[in-house]
Amino acid sequence: MVAAMLTRALSSRERVQDTLSEHRNEIVALLSRYVAKGKKILQPHHLLDGLAEVTGENDEGQKLRDGPFGDVLRSTQEAIILPPWVVLAVRPRPGVWDYVRVNVDELAVEQLSVAEYLEFKEHLVNESDKDNYVLELDLEPFNASFPRPTRPSSIGSGVQFLNRHLSSRLFHDKESMQPLLDFLRSHNYRGQKLMLNERLQSLPKLRSALVKAEEHLHKFPKDTPYAEFEHKLQEMGLEKGWGDNAEHVLSTIHLLLEILQAPDPSNLETFLGRVPMVFNVVILSPHGYFGQAKVLGMPDTGGQVVYILDQVRALENEMLLRIKQQGLDITPQIIVVTRLIPEAHGTTCNQRIEKVSGTQHSLILRVPFRTEKGVLRNWVSRFDVWPYLERFSEDVTKEVTAELKGQPDLIIGNYSDGNLVASLIAHKEGITQCNIAHALEKTKYPDSDIYWKNFEEKYHFSCQFTADLIAMNHADFIITSTYQEIAGSKDTVGQYESHTAFTLPGLYRVVHGIDVFDPKFNIVSPGADMQIYFPYTEKQNRLTALHSSIEELLFNPKQTAEHMCVLNDPKKPIIFSMARLDRVKNMTGLVEWFAKNKRLRELVNLVVVAGDIDPSKSMDREEVAEIEKMHELIKEYNLNGQFRWICAQKNRVRNGELYRYICDTKGAFVQPAIYEAFGLTVVEAMSCGLPTFATCHGGPAEIIVDGVSGFHIDPYHGDSASERIADFFERCKTDPSYWVKISNSGLQRIYERYTWKIYADRLMTLSGVYGFWKYVSKLERRETRRYLEMFYTLKYRNLVKTVPLAVEESADGQSTE
């Protein structure tokens, strides 16, 4: 028998080299075609289109397309063309990259390092001589010895990996459990001892006390209140926190005994989830108009506000439940910190304190942006907030400490600005930090790194990308809604993955910015508020009293400031979409798809809820451009009669019934974004039973099982997207049960994966686990944080000085910065 031989997988360079030997003519023709396009960046579809054109339909061409070179080209995310060079950035799998350079004149193939690739790429914008002293940001040396998974399928399951790895390392023998004992003995809340007292100084004493407590508790009925055996347990060395009755205390004690006897990652995670650690939480969301009413649709104000308010309600409920089950008499508190805006335009954003409705112990605390000249009175774009954040973080620290009468146990940042502020506070105060990106702008604006100077005046991406790098590396753990947010898919790069390596020519190069395999990443998907977004079939809960106002919105023929255009045939099904009116949300793109598809226009009406109708009412420069484009489309394609444009709606309760009203018309929801980090409106629509079409780029690709619980559409191929929507309505016309089938499958998908109860439980467990590992290991990554502190001080603070301060009128009518 011949022994099986193990062979090394060929590198991308070797695959190109071997193919060049076998298919010399075809490769030369293909690379020459690329080089003929001149100095530029080619995207994947350009590369594959070129391959198809060169190879044709013959057998040799098929062999080349299906061979190693075809695999390399299908894995290439971009190609840099600088004649006679073609450089391929190859991504064989998520999180793994190779860089290959080919000289077309000499047919020489070589492998490049990350730094060499980025330096080469910089020649696209930099004609000057080579600079040997470019600042390179490299965080890899600090993390080289840190444990991390290696399989792409493990990305986003950080806490599970961390528990497996560190439990085997820390708990390799019985005496190595000492860190766990120290951790439990350190627990207190404002001077009140929790879990263990000073009687238990060693592991043998702890084991003995747990066994005695177990024996004692078996004498009591399961529902015996903790107070009836509290003093006896205290004499043994056990304080409050184990449970509220005999059954819960026994269960927690049994878990710890199991861990002390034979450490198991699953038991450890469950036990840490029960240890009382988190009572006070601060959630940061500085930009936009953060409020509970009349804010949705305001500039920079959308899904993030909804997300946080729903998060707070679910989190408070989970904290109250856990505190009760832990047997504690402690009142939790959640503070959402945002910016106070004196000129609040009819919202509550000028109120310092606002209670969060539907909660008992949660509030919104608003802190103004300040400069040396005083308080900033008006809204500023999320792209212009950077000069205010450092002073804002100092003011927030003082106000939160006063409000809580101490430090929070957990601080959660949101978006780039909130995550940076969270980093500044956590760094100074030593608080466990969680980041939620919502959307990293870098992937939403193609080539916004290499051509950052073209974007700088409008977006100030140099500040934002720098802030993102600092915050994502400073966080103890990062929550994402989807896998795609971290590491993309087989064919697309993830939001975080795009920060692995990039360059801002003239500023710095990032040769290792973030590792998507880092165990700090955890996928925890949010849900929709089930009190608002419930199925259309729940007739007893339907808000029929709102139907007259909804019909006014949809069908009133009179043109007003709130709606434009009419629907001549109100009996048609309605395609519905609701989002901010900006370029990335692509609402004008959807309108154009509809306008160009005659079959779709005959089958259905289109209704969009987005932005303002009058551009003079908008303060957002990008929204103004989209408003003007919408008006042009209406006129160009004569959409009046089949299309209704409704300005942003801020009443969430009515919006929920609006989704259900669209269900009554047997319509569908379309989310056409160029990129969507998660897709909260997708979850809302599906929660109401509305069949949904959503972008294949980003979170919706995971929320929807294509063809089963909804449909994926590609915003870069609007014609095929509109045809797919038309096909759906054609089928529903002949088979109405198909609409019901997709509706029901969407609901099932939501109930299985996307609820706030699941989210809150997971977030609390993560907080406990990361808090523990931060205490007993080097998870605080001191070296990394000192490096980031230097980067912040020497680079970020100087970049911020280039962002102009907002110009406002003083009381005497004079302009001030």
mmCIF file of C-alpha atoms in Angstrom, residues 204-360:
data_model
loop_
_atom_site.group_PDB
_atom_site.id
_atom_site.type_symbol
_atom_site.label_atom_id
_atom_site.label_comp_id
_atom_site.label_asym_id
_atom_site.label_seq_id
_atom_site.Cartn_x
_atom_site.Cartn_y
_atom_site.Cartn_z
ATOM 1 C CA PRO A 204 -9.308 23.973 50.555
ATOM 2 C CA LYS A 205 -11.363 26.221 52.834
ATOM 3 C CA LEU A 206 -13.543 27.272 49.888
ATOM 4 C CA ARG A 207 -14.193 23.646 48.861
ATOM 5 C CA SER A 208 -14.985 22.680 52.432
ATOM 6 C CA ALA A 209 -17.381 25.616 52.870
ATOM 7 C CA LEU A 210 -19.191 24.819 49.622
ATOM 8 C CA VAL A 211 -19.667 21.155 50.595
ATOM 9 C CA LYS A 212 -20.987 22.127 54.041
ATOM 10 C CA ALA A 213 -23.322 24.707 52.530
ATOM 11 C CA GLU A 214 -24.598 22.132 50.047
ATOM 12 C CA GLU A 215 -25.343 19.679 52.858
ATOM 13 C CA HIS A 216 -27.071 22.356 54.922
ATOM 14 C CA LEU A 217 -29.258 23.586 52.051
ATOM 15 C CA HIS A 218 -30.538 20.091 51.247
ATOM 16 C CA LYS A 219 -32.512 20.317 54.497
ATOM 17 C CA PHE A 220 -34.681 23.134 53.107
ATOM 18 C CA PRO A 221 -37.517 23.110 50.564
ATOM 19 C CA LYS A 222 -36.422 24.471 47.155
ATOM 20 C CA ASP A 223 -38.351 27.730 47.480
ATOM 21 C CA THR A 224 -36.988 28.626 50.937
ATOM 22 C CA PRO A 225 -36.006 32.351 50.866
ATOM 23 C CA TYR A 226 -32.322 33.194 51.255
ATOM 24 C CA ALA A 227 -32.982 35.188 54.431
ATOM 25 C CA GLU A 228 -33.819 31.952 56.325
ATOM 26 C CA PHE A 229 -30.326 30.531 55.935
ATOM 27 C CA GLU A 230 -28.329 33.730 55.311
ATOM 28 C CA HIS A 231 -26.591 33.857 58.704
ATOM 29 C CA LYS A 232 -25.557 30.204 58.586
ATOM 30 C CA LEU A 233 -23.980 30.624 55.154
ATOM 31 C CA GLN A 234 -22.272 33.804 56.293
ATOM 32 C CA GLU A 235 -20.648 31.874 59.149
ATOM 33 C CA MET A 236 -19.312 29.459 56.536
ATOM 34 C CA GLY A 237 -17.822 32.336 54.526
ATOM 35 C CA LEU A 238 -20.540 32.767 51.895
ATOM 36 C CA GLU A 239 -22.115 36.182 51.382
ATOM 37 C CA LYS A 240 -25.096 37.292 49.312
ATOM 38 C CA GLY A 241 -25.049 36.786 45.563
ATOM 39 C CA TRP A 242 -25.441 32.993 45.264
ATOM 40 C CA GLY A 243 -29.207 33.069 44.779
ATOM 41 C CA ASP A 244 -32.569 34.176 46.171
ATOM 42 C CA ASN A 245 -33.743 30.782 47.384
ATOM 43 C CA ALA A 246 -32.400 27.372 48.319
ATOM 44 C CA GLU A 247 -32.758 25.965 44.811
ATOM 45 C CA HIS A 248 -30.854 28.810 43.112
ATOM 46 C CA VAL A 249 -28.097 28.892 45.748
ATOM 47 C CA LEU A 250 -27.643 25.108 45.505
ATOM 48 C CA SER A 251 -27.433 25.315 41.720
ATOM 49 C CA THR A 252 -24.728 28.007 41.809
ATOM 50 C CA ILE A 253 -22.734 26.189 44.509
ATOM 51 C CA HIS A 254 -22.952 22.960 42.521
ATOM 52 C CA LEU A 255 -21.636 24.764 39.418
ATOM 53 C CA LEU A 256 -18.603 26.079 41.306
ATOM 54 C CA LEU A 257 -17.874 22.675 42.862
ATOM 55 C CA GLU A 258 -17.957 21.151 39.380
ATOM 56 C CA ILE A 259 -15.511 23.800 38.140
ATOM 57 C CA LEU A 260 -13.148 23.254 41.092
ATOM 58 C CA GLN A 261 -13.238 19.518 40.504
ATOM 59 C CA ALA A 262 -12.957 19.443 36.702
ATOM 60 C CA PRO A 263 -12.925 22.812 34.913
ATOM 61 C CA ASP A 264 -15.298 22.933 31.978
ATOM 62 C CA PRO A 265 -15.608 26.022 29.719
ATOM 63 C CA SER A 266 -19.380 25.770 29.482
ATOM 64 C CA ASN A 267 -19.839 25.509 33.248
ATOM 65 C CA LEU A 268 -17.410 28.371 33.750
ATOM 66 C CA GLU A 269 -19.357 30.623 31.380
ATOM 67 C CA THR A 270 -22.662 29.747 33.059
ATOM 68 C CA PHE A 271 -21.191 30.369 36.527
ATOM 69 C CA LEU A 272 -19.653 33.718 35.580
ATOM 70 C CA GLY A 273 -22.986 34.732 34.072
ATOM 71 C CA ARG A 274 -24.526 34.271 37.520
ATOM 72 C CA VAL A 275 -21.882 36.164 39.505
ATOM 73 C CA PRO A 276 -23.169 39.657 40.382
ATOM 74 C CA MET A 277 -20.852 42.045 38.549
ATOM 75 C CA VAL A 278 -22.841 44.577 36.529
ATOM 76 C CA PHE A 279 -25.210 46.998 38.290
ATOM 77 C CA ASN A 280 -24.456 50.335 36.622
ATOM 78 C CA VAL A 281 -24.095 50.683 32.862
ATOM 79 C CA VAL A 282 -23.239 53.745 30.767
ATOM 80 C CA ILE A 283 -24.120 53.759 27.069
ATOM 81 C CA LEU A 284 -22.568 56.449 24.860
ATOM 82 C CA SER A 285 -24.127 57.837 21.673
ATOM 83 C CA PRO A 286 -23.018 61.467 21.174
ATOM 84 C CA HIS A 287 -24.081 62.404 17.631
ATOM 85 C CA GLY A 288 -27.476 63.178 16.138
ATOM 86 C CA TYR A 289 -30.723 63.994 17.925
ATOM 87 C CA PHE A 290 -31.022 61.339 20.614
ATOM 88 C CA GLY A 291 -34.555 61.328 22.017
ATOM 89 C CA GLN A 292 -37.688 59.230 22.349
ATOM 90 C CA ALA A 293 -40.071 61.224 20.174
ATOM 91 C CA LYS A 294 -39.984 63.432 17.063
ATOM 92 C CA VAL A 295 -36.351 62.608 16.288
ATOM 93 C CA LEU A 296 -36.386 59.766 13.746
ATOM 94 C CA GLY A 297 -35.543 61.166 10.357
ATOM 95 C CA MET A 298 -33.662 64.136 11.791
ATOM 96 C CA PRO A 299 -30.072 64.416 10.500
ATOM 97 C CA ASP A 300 -27.852 61.537 11.670
ATOM 98 C CA THR A 301 -30.779 60.081 13.598
ATOM 99 C CA GLY A 302 -32.197 56.684 12.747
ATOM 100 C CA GLY A 303 -31.725 53.041 13.585
ATOM 101 C CA GLN A 304 -29.011 53.608 16.186
ATOM 102 C CA VAL A 305 -31.406 55.533 18.444
ATOM 103 C CA VAL A 306 -34.053 52.817 18.103
ATOM 104 C CA TYR A 307 -31.419 50.135 18.754
ATOM 105 C CA ILE A 308 -30.171 51.767 21.953
ATOM 106 C CA LEU A 309 -33.611 52.483 23.425
ATOM 107 C CA ASP A 310 -34.724 48.893 22.798
ATOM 108 C CA GLN A 311 -31.373 47.672 24.132
ATOM 109 C CA VAL A 312 -31.813 49.669 27.345
ATOM 110 C CA ARG A 313 -35.279 48.250 28.032
ATOM 111 C CA ALA A 314 -34.164 44.680 27.426
ATOM 112 C CA LEU A 315 -30.948 45.152 29.399
ATOM 113 C CA GLU A 316 -32.722 46.641 32.405
ATOM 114 C CA ASN A 317 -35.207 43.755 32.456
ATOM 115 C CA GLU A 318 -32.351 41.252 32.328
ATOM 116 C CA MET A 319 -30.408 43.063 35.082
ATOM 117 C CA LEU A 320 -33.488 43.167 37.329
ATOM 118 C CA LEU A 321 -34.133 39.479 36.734
ATOM 119 C CA ARG A 322 -30.542 38.501 37.500
ATOM 120 C CA ILE A 323 -30.305 40.693 40.593
ATOM 121 C CA LYS A 324 -33.510 39.106 41.920
ATOM 122 C CA GLN A 325 -32.234 35.597 41.201
ATOM 123 C CA GLN A 326 -28.925 36.500 42.877
ATOM 124 C CA GLY A 327 -30.857 37.395 46.041
ATOM 125 C CA LEU A 328 -29.656 40.998 46.151
ATOM 126 C CA ASP A 329 -31.438 44.188 47.100
ATOM 127 C CA ILE A 330 -29.614 46.471 44.663
ATOM 128 C CA THR A 331 -31.151 48.960 42.245
ATOM 129 C CA PRO A 332 -29.458 48.864 38.836
ATOM 130 C CA GLN A 333 -29.061 51.967 36.744
ATOM 131 C CA ILE A 334 -28.495 52.519 33.041
ATOM 132 C CA ILE A 335 -27.483 55.940 31.753
ATOM 133 C CA VAL A 336 -27.556 56.742 28.044
ATOM 134 C CA VAL A 337 -25.164 59.633 27.519
ATOM 135 C CA THR A 338 -25.653 61.820 24.483
ATOM 136 C CA ARG A 339 -25.152 65.402 23.444
ATOM 137 C CA LEU A 340 -27.339 68.217 24.773
ATOM 138 C CA ILE A 341 -28.426 70.453 21.861
ATOM 139 C CA PRO A 342 -29.852 73.816 23.030
ATOM 140 C CA GLU A 343 -31.471 74.512 19.623
ATOM 141 C CA ALA A 344 -33.473 71.278 19.730
ATOM 142 C CA HIS A 345 -36.074 71.971 16.992
ATOM 143 C CA GLY A 346 -39.072 70.741 18.948
ATOM 144 C CA THR A 347 -37.365 67.672 20.408
ATOM 145 C CA THR A 348 -36.308 66.983 23.997
ATOM 146 C CA CYS A 349 -32.634 67.150 23.071
ATOM 147 C CA ASN A 350 -32.238 70.363 25.105
ATOM 148 C CA GLN A 351 -33.290 68.618 28.344
ATOM 149 C CA ARG A 352 -30.418 67.471 30.576
ATOM 150 C CA ILE A 353 -32.242 64.458 32.051
ATOM 151 C CA GLU A 354 -34.987 62.376 30.480
ATOM 152 C CA LYS A 355 -36.369 59.116 31.843
ATOM 153 C CA VAL A 356 -36.429 56.246 29.342
ATOM 154 C CA SER A 357 -40.055 55.251 28.881
ATOM 155 C CA GLY A 358 -40.875 51.646 29.687
ATOM 156 C CA THR A 359 -38.092 51.433 32.275
ATOM 157 C CA GLN A 360 -37.801 51.929 36.019
#
